[in-house]
Amino acid sequence: MFEQVANKLKKAEKIVFVTGAGISQESGIPTFRGKDGLWRKYDAMKLATIDAFYEDPKLVWEWYEERRQNILAAKPNPGHTAIAELEKHKQVHVLTQNVDGLHQRAGSKQVYELHGSIITIRCTTCSFKDNITSRFSDLPPLCKCGSILRPDVVWFGEALPQDVWQDAIVQASSCDVMIVVGTSLVVSPANLLPVYAKQNGAVMIEVNPEETQMSSSMDLSLRSSAAKALPELLTIVS
Ligand code: APR
């Protein structure tokens, strides 16, 4: 699959991945805009905005708690594992839009969570913040300070965590190869990261069963799934 970029992959020192929901699809986690995508079934403006949260925190929490338990029951797939394994051969940084923590569970060390984490819970008022994997019985759950807790994810209309975003721009602008996996690239500002890499002269590779708005500007755009294509990367660089 990667013949036409094999030499550049072998020579590369730093490989940066930009990943989206598609890399976790083969772990049983639905994408957002794909065939069985979440935003095809649910109204994002009723479930994934701060206004929706304050309008009906119980509804929002019921949906997030169901997603949390689904994610906690899921396992990394060969796509996640291949990226983690690649760290043994190359400098690898993973800029992910996913909130599922599967890259870290696969063993990836340099993961930048652009849209936060569904495992991390924080208070809407005080500085409480912690990773919580147990199921919440009372929804919405309350903090010791009495305020409502929320998942530490970035909702529509909210800013990305600025430290993570700035670090992601640095990595995207200094990589030899960028591999864009499982994202429709419709959400900004994450969809700017491939632009930074291309402007910096990186070799651009895409893995996605479907075309995206950047497919034509890739050096290689593979119509394949993450779990099928990414393990082959290892055979080239190891
Ligand atoms: N392997 C690789 N790619 C896949 C696979 C797979 N097995 N299955 C689906 N895909 C591709 C789809 O073709 C699609 O292009 O993954 C992409 C998923 O796109 P989206 O559902 O739009 O997800 P994503 O790009 O991650 O969404 C970005 O939008 O809803 C918000 O905050 C949320 O982080 C999310 C952001």
Coordinates of N, CA and C and ligand atoms in Angstrom, one line a residue:
M1 N 0.8 -1.2 0.0 CA 0.0 0.0 0.0 C 0.9 1.3 0.0
F2 N 2.0 1.2 0.7 CA 2.7 2.5 0.9 C 4.0 2.6 0.0
E3 N 4.0 1.7 -1.1 CA 5.2 1.6 -1.9 C 5.7 3.0 -2.3
Q4 N 4.8 3.9 -2.8 CA 5.3 5.1 -3.4 C 5.8 6.1 -2.4
V5 N 5.7 5.9 -1.1 CA 6.3 6.8 -0.1 C 7.2 6.0 0.8
A6 N 7.5 4.8 0.5 CA 8.3 3.9 1.4 C 9.6 4.5 1.7
N7 N 10.4 5.0 0.7 CA 11.7 5.6 1.0 C 11.6 6.8 1.9
K8 N 10.6 7.7 1.7 CA 10.5 8.9 2.6 C 10.1 8.4 4.0
L9 N 9.3 7.4 4.1 CA 8.9 6.9 5.4 C 10.2 6.3 6.1
K10 N 11.0 5.6 5.4 CA 12.2 5.1 6.0 C 13.1 6.2 6.5
K11 N 13.2 7.3 5.7 CA 14.2 8.4 6.0 C 13.6 9.3 7.1
A12 N 12.3 9.3 7.2 CA 11.7 10.3 8.2 C 12.2 10.1 9.6
E13 N 12.4 11.2 10.3 CA 12.8 11.2 11.7 C 11.5 11.3 12.5
K14 N 10.7 12.4 12.1 CA 9.5 12.6 12.9 C 8.2 12.4 12.1
I15 N 7.4 11.5 12.6 CA 6.1 11.2 12.0 C 5.0 11.7 12.9
V16 N 4.1 12.6 12.4 CA 3.0 13.1 13.2 C 1.7 12.5 12.6
F17 N 0.8 12.0 13.5 CA -0.5 11.5 13.0 C -1.6 12.5 13.5
V18 N -2.5 12.7 12.6 CA -3.7 13.4 12.9 C -4.8 12.4 12.8
T19 N -5.5 12.1 14.0 CA -6.5 11.0 13.9 C -7.9 11.6 14.3
G20 N -8.9 10.8 13.9 CA -10.3 11.1 14.2 C -11.1 9.8 14.5
A21 N -12.4 10.0 14.6 CA -13.2 8.9 15.0 C -13.1 7.6 14.2
G22 N -12.6 7.7 12.9 CA -12.5 6.6 12.1 C -11.5 5.5 12.6
I23 N -10.5 6.0 13.3 CA -9.5 5.0 13.8 C -10.0 4.2 14.9
S24 N -11.1 4.6 15.6 CA -11.7 3.9 16.7 C -13.0 3.1 16.2
Q25 N -13.3 3.3 14.9 CA -14.5 2.6 14.4 C -14.4 1.1 14.5
E26 N -13.2 0.6 14.2 CA -13.0 -0.9 14.3 C -12.8 -1.4 15.7
S27 N -12.9 -0.5 16.7 CA -13.0 -0.9 18.1 C -14.4 -0.9 18.6
G28 N -15.3 -0.6 17.6 CA -16.7 -0.6 18.0 C -17.3 0.7 18.4
I29 N -16.5 1.8 18.2 CA -17.0 3.1 18.6 C -17.5 3.8 17.4
P30 N -18.8 4.3 17.4 CA -19.3 4.9 16.1 C -18.6 6.2 15.8
T31 N -18.5 6.5 14.5 CA -18.0 7.8 14.1 C -19.1 8.9 14.3
F32 N -18.9 10.1 13.8 CA -19.9 11.1 14.0 C -20.7 11.3 12.7
R33 N -20.0 11.3 11.6 CA -20.6 11.7 10.3 C -20.7 10.5 9.3
G34 N -20.1 9.4 9.7 CA -20.1 8.2 8.8 C -21.5 7.6 8.8
K35 N -21.6 6.4 8.1 CA -22.9 5.8 7.8 C -23.8 5.7 9.1
D36 N -23.2 5.1 10.2 CA -24.0 5.0 11.4 C -23.5 6.0 12.4
G37 N -23.1 7.2 11.9 CA -22.5 8.2 12.7 C -23.5 8.8 13.7
L38 N -22.9 9.2 14.9 CA -23.8 9.7 16.0 C -24.6 10.9 15.5
W39 N -24.0 11.8 14.7 CA -24.7 13.1 14.4 C -25.8 12.8 13.3
R40 N -25.9 11.5 12.8 CA -27.0 11.1 11.9 C -28.2 10.8 12.8
K41 N -27.9 10.3 14.0 CA -29.0 9.9 14.9 C -29.4 10.9 16.0
Y42 N -28.4 11.7 16.4 CA -28.6 12.6 17.5 C -28.4 14.1 17.0
D43 N -29.0 15.0 17.7 CA -28.8 16.4 17.4 C -27.7 17.0 18.2
A44 N -26.6 17.3 17.5 CA -25.4 17.8 18.2 C -25.7 19.0 19.1
M45 N -26.6 19.8 18.6 CA -26.9 21.1 19.3 C -27.7 20.8 20.5
K46 N -28.2 19.7 20.7 CA -29.0 19.3 21.9 C -28.2 18.5 22.9
L47 N -27.0 18.1 22.4 CA -26.2 17.2 23.3 C -24.7 17.6 23.5
A48 N -24.2 18.5 22.6 CA -22.7 18.8 22.6 C -22.4 20.3 22.6
T49 N -23.2 21.1 23.3 CA -22.9 22.5 23.5 C -23.1 22.8 25.0
I50 N -22.5 23.9 25.4 CA -22.6 24.3 26.8 C -24.1 24.7 27.1
D51 N -24.7 25.4 26.1 CA -26.1 25.8 26.3 C -27.0 24.5 26.5
A52 N -26.8 23.5 25.7 CA -27.6 22.3 25.8 C -27.4 21.7 27.2
F53 N -26.1 21.7 27.7 CA -25.8 21.1 29.0 C -26.5 21.8 30.1
Y54 N -26.6 23.2 30.1 CA -27.2 23.9 31.2 C -28.7 23.8 31.0
E55 N -29.2 23.6 29.8 CA -30.7 23.5 29.6 C -31.2 22.2 30.1
D56 N -30.5 21.1 29.9 CA -30.9 19.8 30.3 C -29.7 18.9 30.7
P57 N -29.0 19.2 31.8 CA -27.8 18.4 32.2 C -28.0 16.9 32.3
K58 N -29.2 16.5 32.7 CA -29.5 15.1 32.9 C -29.5 14.4 31.5
L59 N -30.2 15.0 30.5 CA -30.2 14.4 29.2 C -28.8 14.3 28.6
V60 N -28.0 15.4 28.7 CA -26.6 15.4 28.2 C -25.8 14.3 28.9
W61 N -26.0 14.3 30.2 CA -25.2 13.3 31.0 C -25.6 11.9 30.6
E62 N -26.8 11.6 30.4 CA -27.3 10.2 30.1 C -26.6 9.8 28.8
W63 N -26.5 10.7 27.9 CA -25.9 10.4 26.6 C -24.4 10.2 26.7
Y64 N -23.7 11.0 27.5 CA -22.3 10.9 27.7 C -21.9 9.7 28.6
E65 N -22.8 9.4 29.5 CA -22.5 8.2 30.4 C -22.5 6.9 29.5
E66 N -23.5 6.9 28.6 CA -23.6 5.7 27.7 C -22.4 5.6 26.8
R67 N -21.9 6.8 26.3 CA -20.7 6.7 25.4 C -19.5 6.3 26.3
R68 N -19.4 6.9 27.5 CA -18.3 6.5 28.4 C -18.2 5.0 28.6
Q69 N -19.3 4.4 29.0 CA -19.3 3.0 29.2 C -18.9 2.2 28.0
N70 N -19.4 2.6 26.8 CA -19.1 2.0 25.6 C -17.6 2.1 25.3
I71 N -17.1 3.2 25.5 CA -15.6 3.5 25.3 C -14.8 2.7 26.3
L72 N -15.2 2.7 27.5 CA -14.4 2.0 28.5 C -14.4 0.5 28.3
A73 N -15.5 0.0 27.6 CA -15.5 -1.5 27.3 C -14.8 -1.8 26.0
A74 N -14.4 -0.8 25.2 CA -13.7 -1.0 24.0 C -12.3 -1.3 24.1
K75 N -11.6 -1.8 23.1 CA -10.2 -2.1 23.1 C -9.5 -1.5 21.9
P76 N -8.3 -1.1 22.1 CA -7.5 -0.5 21.0 C -7.5 -1.6 19.9
N77 N -7.5 -1.1 18.6 CA -7.4 -2.1 17.5 C -6.0 -2.0 16.8
P78 N -5.8 -2.9 15.8 CA -4.4 -2.9 15.2 C -4.0 -1.5 14.7
G79 N -4.9 -0.6 14.4 CA -4.5 0.7 13.9 C -3.9 1.5 15.1
H80 N -4.5 1.5 16.3 CA -3.9 2.2 17.4 C -2.6 1.5 17.8
T81 N -2.6 0.2 17.8 CA -1.4 -0.6 18.2 C -0.2 -0.3 17.3
A82 N -0.4 -0.2 16.0 CA 0.6 0.1 15.0 C 1.3 1.4 15.3
I83 N 0.5 2.4 15.6 CA 1.0 3.7 15.9 C 1.9 3.7 17.1
A84 N 1.4 3.0 18.1 CA 2.2 2.9 19.4 C 3.5 2.2 19.1
E85 N 3.5 1.1 18.3 CA 4.7 0.3 18.0 C 5.7 1.2 17.2
L86 N 5.2 2.0 16.4 CA 6.1 2.9 15.5 C 7.0 3.7 16.4
E87 N 6.6 4.0 17.6 CA 7.4 4.8 18.5 C 8.8 4.2 18.8
K88 N 8.9 2.8 18.5 CA 10.2 2.1 18.7 C 11.1 2.5 17.6
H89 N 10.6 3.0 16.5 CA 11.5 3.2 15.3 C 11.6 4.6 15.0
K90 N 10.6 5.5 15.3 CA 10.6 6.8 14.9 C 10.1 7.7 16.0
Q91 N 10.4 9.1 15.9 CA 9.7 10.0 16.8 C 8.3 10.1 16.3
V92 N 7.3 9.8 17.2 CA 5.9 9.8 16.8 C 5.1 10.7 17.7
H93 N 4.3 11.6 17.1 CA 3.4 12.4 17.9 C 2.0 12.2 17.4
V94 N 1.0 12.0 18.3 CA -0.4 11.8 17.8 C -1.3 12.9 18.2
L95 N -1.8 13.7 17.2 CA -2.7 14.8 17.4 C -4.1 14.2 17.2
T96 N -4.8 14.0 18.3 CA -6.1 13.3 18.1 C -7.3 14.2 18.4
Q97 N -8.4 14.0 17.6 CA -9.6 14.7 17.9 C -10.5 13.7 18.8
N98 N -10.0 12.5 19.0 CA -10.8 11.5 19.8 C -10.7 11.8 21.3
V99 N -11.8 11.5 22.0 CA -11.8 11.7 23.5 C -11.8 10.4 24.2
D100 N -11.5 9.3 23.4 CA -11.7 7.9 24.0 C -10.4 7.3 24.7
G101 N -9.3 8.0 24.5 CA -8.1 7.5 25.3 C -7.5 6.2 24.7
L102 N -8.0 5.8 23.5 CA -7.5 4.5 23.0 C -6.1 4.5 22.5
H103 N -5.6 5.7 22.1 CA -4.2 5.8 21.7 C -3.3 5.5 22.9
Q104 N -3.6 6.1 24.0 CA -2.8 5.9 25.2 C -2.9 4.5 25.7
R105 N -4.2 3.9 25.6 CA -4.3 2.5 26.1 C -3.6 1.6 25.2
A106 N -3.3 2.0 23.9 CA -2.5 1.1 23.0 C -1.0 1.3 23.3
G107 N -0.6 2.3 24.1 CA 0.8 2.5 24.5 C 1.4 3.7 23.9
S108 N 0.7 4.5 23.1 CA 1.3 5.8 22.6 C 1.6 6.7 23.7
K109 N 2.8 7.3 23.7 CA 3.3 8.2 24.7 C 3.0 9.7 24.5
Q110 N 3.1 10.1 23.2 CA 3.0 11.5 22.8 C 1.6 11.7 22.2
V111 N 0.6 11.8 23.0 CA -0.8 12.0 22.5 C -1.3 13.4 22.9
Y112 N -1.8 14.2 22.0 CA -2.3 15.5 22.2 C -3.8 15.4 22.0
E113 N -4.6 15.6 23.1 CA -6.0 15.4 23.0 C -6.7 16.8 22.7
L114 N -6.8 17.1 21.4 CA -7.3 18.4 21.0 C -8.7 18.7 21.5
H115 N -9.5 17.6 21.6 CA -10.9 17.8 22.0 C -11.2 17.3 23.4
G116 N -10.1 17.1 24.2 CA -10.3 16.7 25.6 C -10.4 15.2 25.7
S117 N -11.0 14.8 26.9 CA -11.1 13.4 27.2 C -12.5 13.1 27.9
I118 N -13.2 12.0 27.4 CA -14.5 11.7 28.0 C -14.3 10.9 29.3
I119 N -13.0 10.5 29.6 CA -12.7 9.8 30.8 C -12.4 10.8 32.0
T120 N -12.0 12.0 31.6 CA -11.7 13.1 32.6 C -12.9 13.8 32.8
I121 N -13.2 14.0 34.1 CA -14.4 14.7 34.6 C -13.9 16.0 35.4
R122 N -14.6 17.1 35.1 CA -14.2 18.3 35.9 C -15.4 19.0 36.4
C123 N -15.2 19.9 37.4 CA -16.3 20.6 38.0 C -16.6 21.9 37.2
T124 N -17.8 22.3 37.1 CA -18.2 23.5 36.3 C -17.8 24.7 37.1
T125 N -17.5 24.6 38.4 CA -17.2 25.8 39.2 C -15.8 25.7 39.8
C126 N -15.5 24.7 40.6 CA -14.2 24.7 41.3 C -13.1 24.0 40.4
S127 N -11.9 23.8 41.0 CA -10.8 23.3 40.1 C -10.8 21.8 40.1
F128 N -11.8 21.1 40.6 CA -11.8 19.6 40.7 C -11.7 19.1 39.2
K129 N -10.8 18.1 39.0 CA -10.7 17.4 37.7 C -10.0 16.1 38.0
D130 N -10.6 15.0 37.4 CA -10.0 13.7 37.7 C -10.5 12.7 36.6
N131 N -9.7 11.6 36.4 CA -10.1 10.5 35.5 C -11.0 9.6 36.3
I132 N -12.2 9.4 35.8 CA -13.2 8.6 36.5 C -13.7 7.5 35.5
T133 N -13.5 6.3 35.9 CA -14.0 5.2 35.0 C -15.2 4.5 35.6
S134 N -15.5 4.7 36.8 CA -16.7 4.1 37.4 C -18.0 4.7 36.8
R135 N -19.1 3.9 36.8 CA -20.3 4.4 36.3 C -21.0 5.4 37.2
F136 N -21.4 6.5 36.8 CA -22.1 7.5 37.6 C -23.6 7.0 37.8
S137 N -24.0 6.9 39.1 CA -25.3 6.4 39.3 C -26.3 7.5 39.3
D138 N -26.0 8.6 40.0 CA -26.9 9.8 39.9 C -26.5 10.7 38.8
L139 N -27.4 11.0 37.9 CA -27.1 12.0 36.8 C -28.0 13.2 36.9
P140 N -27.5 14.4 36.8 CA -26.1 14.8 36.6 C -25.3 14.6 37.9
P141 N -24.0 14.1 37.9 CA -23.3 13.9 39.1 C -22.8 15.3 39.6
L142 N -22.7 15.4 41.0 CA -22.3 16.7 41.6 C -21.0 16.6 42.2
C143 N -20.3 17.7 42.2 CA -18.9 17.8 42.8 C -19.1 18.0 44.3
K144 N -18.0 17.7 45.1 CA -18.1 17.9 46.5 C -18.5 19.4 46.8
C145 N -18.2 20.3 45.9 CA -18.5 21.7 46.2 C -20.0 22.0 45.9
G146 N -20.7 20.9 45.4 CA -22.1 21.1 45.1 C -22.5 21.4 43.7
S147 N -21.5 21.8 42.9 CA -21.8 22.2 41.5 C -21.8 21.0 40.6
I148 N -22.4 21.1 39.4 CA -22.5 20.0 38.5 C -21.1 19.7 37.9
L149 N -20.8 18.4 37.7 CA -19.6 17.9 37.0 C -19.9 17.8 35.5
R150 N -18.9 17.9 34.7 CA -19.1 17.8 33.3 C -17.9 17.0 32.7
P151 N -18.1 16.3 31.5 CA -17.0 15.6 30.9 C -16.0 16.6 30.4
D152 N -14.7 16.4 30.5 CA -13.7 17.4 30.1 C -13.5 17.3 28.6
V153 N -14.6 17.4 27.8 CA -14.5 17.4 26.3 C -14.8 18.8 25.8
V154 N -14.3 19.1 24.6 CA -14.6 20.4 23.9 C -15.9 20.3 23.2
W155 N -16.9 21.1 23.6 CA -18.1 21.1 22.9 C -18.1 22.1 21.8
F156 N -19.1 22.0 20.9 CA -19.2 22.9 19.8 C -19.3 24.3 20.3
G157 N -18.5 25.2 19.8 CA -18.5 26.6 20.2 C -17.5 26.9 21.3
E158 N -16.9 25.8 21.9 CA -15.9 26.0 22.9 C -14.5 26.0 22.3
A159 N -13.6 26.7 23.0 CA -12.2 26.8 22.5 C -11.4 25.5 22.9
L160 N -10.5 25.1 22.1 CA -9.6 24.0 22.4 C -8.7 24.4 23.5
P161 N -8.2 23.3 24.3 CA -7.2 23.7 25.3 C -6.0 24.3 24.7
Q162 N -5.7 25.6 25.0 CA -4.7 26.3 24.2 C -3.3 25.8 24.3
D163 N -2.9 25.2 25.4 CA -1.6 24.6 25.5 C -1.4 23.4 24.6
V164 N -2.5 22.6 24.5 CA -2.4 21.4 23.7 C -2.4 21.9 22.2
W165 N -3.3 22.9 21.9 CA -3.4 23.4 20.5 C -2.0 24.0 20.0
Q166 N -1.4 24.8 20.9 CA -0.1 25.4 20.5 C 0.9 24.3 20.3
D167 N 1.0 23.3 21.1 CA 1.9 22.2 21.0 C 1.6 21.4 19.7
A168 N 0.4 21.2 19.4 CA 0.0 20.5 18.2 C 0.5 21.2 16.9
I169 N 0.3 22.5 16.9 CA 0.8 23.3 15.8 C 2.3 23.2 15.6
V170 N 3.0 23.2 16.7 CA 4.5 23.0 16.7 C 4.9 21.7 16.0
Q171 N 4.2 20.6 16.5 CA 4.5 19.3 16.0 C 4.1 19.2 14.5
A172 N 2.9 19.7 14.1 CA 2.5 19.6 12.7 C 3.4 20.4 11.8
S173 N 4.0 21.5 12.3 CA 4.8 22.3 11.5 C 6.3 21.9 11.5
S174 N 6.6 20.8 12.1 CA 8.0 20.3 12.2 C 8.1 18.8 11.9
C175 N 7.1 18.3 11.2 CA 7.2 16.8 11.0 C 7.7 16.5 9.5
D176 N 8.3 15.4 9.3 CA 8.8 15.0 8.0 C 7.7 14.3 7.2
V177 N 6.8 13.6 8.0 CA 5.7 12.9 7.4 C 4.5 13.1 8.3
M178 N 3.3 13.5 7.7 CA 2.1 13.5 8.4 C 1.1 12.5 7.8
I179 N 0.5 11.7 8.8 CA -0.4 10.7 8.4 C -1.8 11.0 9.0
V180 N -2.7 11.3 8.1 CA -4.1 11.7 8.5 C -5.0 10.5 8.5
V181 N -5.5 10.0 9.6 CA -6.2 8.8 9.7 C -7.6 8.9 10.3
G182 N -8.6 8.5 9.5 CA -10.0 8.4 10.1 C -10.6 9.7 10.5
T183 N -10.4 10.8 9.8 CA -11.1 12.0 10.1 C -11.6 12.6 8.8
S184 N -12.8 13.2 8.9 CA -13.4 13.8 7.7 C -12.9 15.2 7.5
L185 N -12.1 15.7 8.4 CA -11.4 17.0 8.3 C -12.5 18.1 8.1
V186 N -13.7 18.0 8.7 CA -14.7 19.0 8.5 C -14.7 20.0 9.7
V187 N -14.0 19.5 10.8 CA -14.1 20.4 12.0 C -12.8 21.2 12.2
S188 N -13.0 22.5 12.4 CA -11.8 23.4 12.6 C -11.7 23.7 14.1
P189 N -10.5 24.0 14.6 CA -9.3 24.3 13.9 C -8.5 23.0 13.6
A190 N -8.9 21.8 14.1 CA -8.1 20.6 13.9 C -7.7 20.4 12.4
N191 N -8.7 20.7 11.5 CA -8.5 20.5 10.1 C -7.4 21.4 9.5
L192 N -6.9 22.3 10.3 CA -5.8 23.2 9.8 C -4.4 22.5 10.0
L193 N -4.3 21.5 10.8 CA -3.0 20.8 11.1 C -2.4 20.3 9.9
P194 N -3.1 19.6 9.0 CA -2.5 19.1 7.7 C -1.9 20.3 6.9
V195 N -2.6 21.4 7.0 CA -2.2 22.6 6.2 C -0.8 23.0 6.7
Y196 N -0.6 23.1 8.0 CA 0.7 23.5 8.6 C 1.8 22.5 8.1
A197 N 1.4 21.2 8.1 CA 2.4 20.2 7.7 C 2.8 20.4 6.3
K198 N 1.8 20.6 5.4 CA 2.0 20.7 4.0 C 2.9 21.9 3.7
Q199 N 2.5 23.0 4.4 CA 3.3 24.3 4.2 C 4.8 24.1 4.6
N200 N 5.0 23.1 5.5 CA 6.4 22.9 6.0 C 7.1 21.8 5.2
G201 N 6.4 21.4 4.0 CA 7.0 20.5 3.1 C 7.0 19.0 3.6
A202 N 6.1 18.7 4.5 CA 6.0 17.3 5.0 C 5.4 16.4 3.9
V203 N 5.8 15.1 3.9 CA 5.1 14.1 3.0 C 3.7 13.9 3.6
M204 N 2.7 14.0 2.8 CA 1.3 13.9 3.3 C 0.6 12.6 2.9
I205 N 0.2 11.8 3.9 CA -0.4 10.5 3.7 C -1.8 10.5 4.4
E206 N -2.8 9.9 3.7 CA -4.1 9.9 4.3 C -4.6 8.4 4.2
V207 N -5.2 7.9 5.3 CA -5.8 6.6 5.4 C -7.3 6.8 5.7
N208 N -8.2 6.5 4.8 CA -9.6 6.7 5.0 C -10.4 5.9 3.9
P209 N -11.4 5.1 4.3 CA -12.1 4.4 3.2 C -12.8 5.4 2.3
E210 N -13.0 6.6 2.7 CA -13.7 7.6 1.9 C -12.8 8.8 1.6
E211 N -13.1 9.5 0.5 CA -12.3 10.7 0.2 C -12.7 11.8 1.2
T212 N -11.7 12.7 1.4 CA -12.0 13.9 2.3 C -11.6 15.1 1.5
Q213 N -11.8 16.3 2.1 CA -11.6 17.5 1.3 C -10.1 17.8 1.1
M214 N -9.2 17.0 1.7 CA -7.8 17.2 1.5 C -7.2 16.0 0.7
S215 N -8.0 15.1 0.3 CA -7.4 13.9 -0.4 C -6.6 14.3 -1.7
S216 N -7.1 15.3 -2.4 CA -6.4 15.7 -3.6 C -5.0 16.3 -3.3
S217 N -4.8 16.8 -2.2 CA -3.5 17.5 -1.9 C -2.6 16.6 -1.1
M218 N -2.9 15.3 -1.0 CA -2.1 14.3 -0.3 C -1.1 13.7 -1.3
D219 N 0.1 13.3 -0.8 CA 1.1 12.6 -1.7 C 0.6 11.2 -1.9
L220 N -0.1 10.6 -0.9 CA -0.7 9.3 -1.0 C -2.0 9.3 -0.2
S221 N -3.1 9.0 -0.8 CA -4.4 8.9 -0.1 C -5.0 7.5 -0.3
L222 N -4.9 6.8 0.8 CA -5.3 5.3 0.7 C -6.7 5.1 1.1
R223 N -7.5 4.5 0.2 CA -8.9 4.1 0.5 C -8.8 2.8 1.2
S224 N -8.6 2.8 2.5 CA -8.4 1.6 3.3 C -8.8 2.0 4.8
S225 N -8.9 1.0 5.6 CA -9.3 1.2 7.0 C -8.0 1.3 7.8
A226 N -8.1 1.9 9.0 CA -6.9 2.1 9.8 C -6.3 0.8 10.3
A227 N -7.2 -0.2 10.7 CA -6.6 -1.4 11.2 C -6.0 -2.3 10.1
K228 N -6.4 -2.0 8.9 CA -5.8 -2.8 7.7 C -4.5 -2.1 7.3
A229 N -4.5 -0.8 7.2 CA -3.4 -0.1 6.5 C -2.2 0.1 7.5
L230 N -2.5 0.6 8.7 CA -1.4 1.0 9.6 C -0.4 0.0 10.0
P231 N -0.8 -1.3 10.2 CA 0.2 -2.3 10.6 C 1.2 -2.4 9.5
E232 N 0.8 -2.2 8.2 CA 1.8 -2.3 7.1 C 2.9 -1.2 7.2
L233 N 2.6 -0.1 7.8 CA 3.6 0.9 8.0 C 4.8 0.4 8.8
L234 N 4.5 -0.4 9.8 CA 5.6 -1.0 10.6 C 6.5 -1.8 9.8
T235 N 6.0 -2.6 8.8 CA 6.9 -3.5 8.0 C 7.8 -2.6 7.2
I236 N 7.5 -1.4 6.9 CA 8.3 -0.5 6.1 C 9.4 0.1 6.9
V237 N 9.1 0.5 8.1 CA 10.1 1.3 8.9 C 10.9 0.4 9.8
S238 N 10.5 -0.8 10.1 CA 11.2 -1.6 11.1 C 12.2 -2.5 10.5
Ligands
APR1 N1 -10.6 3.5 9.3 C1 -10.2 4.8 8.8 N2 -11.1 5.8 8.6 C2 -12.4 5.5 8.8 C3 -12.9 4.2 9.3 C4 -11.9 3.2 9.5 N3 -12.2 2.0 9.9 N4 -14.2 4.2 9.4 C5 -14.6 5.4 9.0 N5 -13.6 6.2 8.7 C6 -13.5 7.6 8.3 C7 -14.8 8.1 7.6 O1 -14.8 7.9 6.2 C8 -14.8 9.6 7.9 O2 -14.1 10.3 6.9 O3 -13.4 8.4 9.4 C9 -14.0 9.7 9.2 C10 -14.8 10.0 10.5 O4 -15.2 11.4 10.3 P1 -16.2 12.0 11.4 O5 -17.2 11.1 11.8 O6 -16.5 13.4 10.9 O7 -15.2 12.2 12.7 P2 -14.1 13.2 13.0 O8 -13.4 13.7 11.8 O9 -13.2 12.6 14.1 O10 -14.9 14.4 13.7 C11 -14.3 15.5 14.1 O11 -16.3 16.4 15.1 O12 -18.2 15.8 16.2 C12 -17.0 16.4 16.4 O13 -15.7 16.7 18.3 C13 -16.1 15.7 17.4 O14 -13.8 15.1 17.3 C14 -15.0 15.1 16.6 C15 -14.9 16.1 15.4

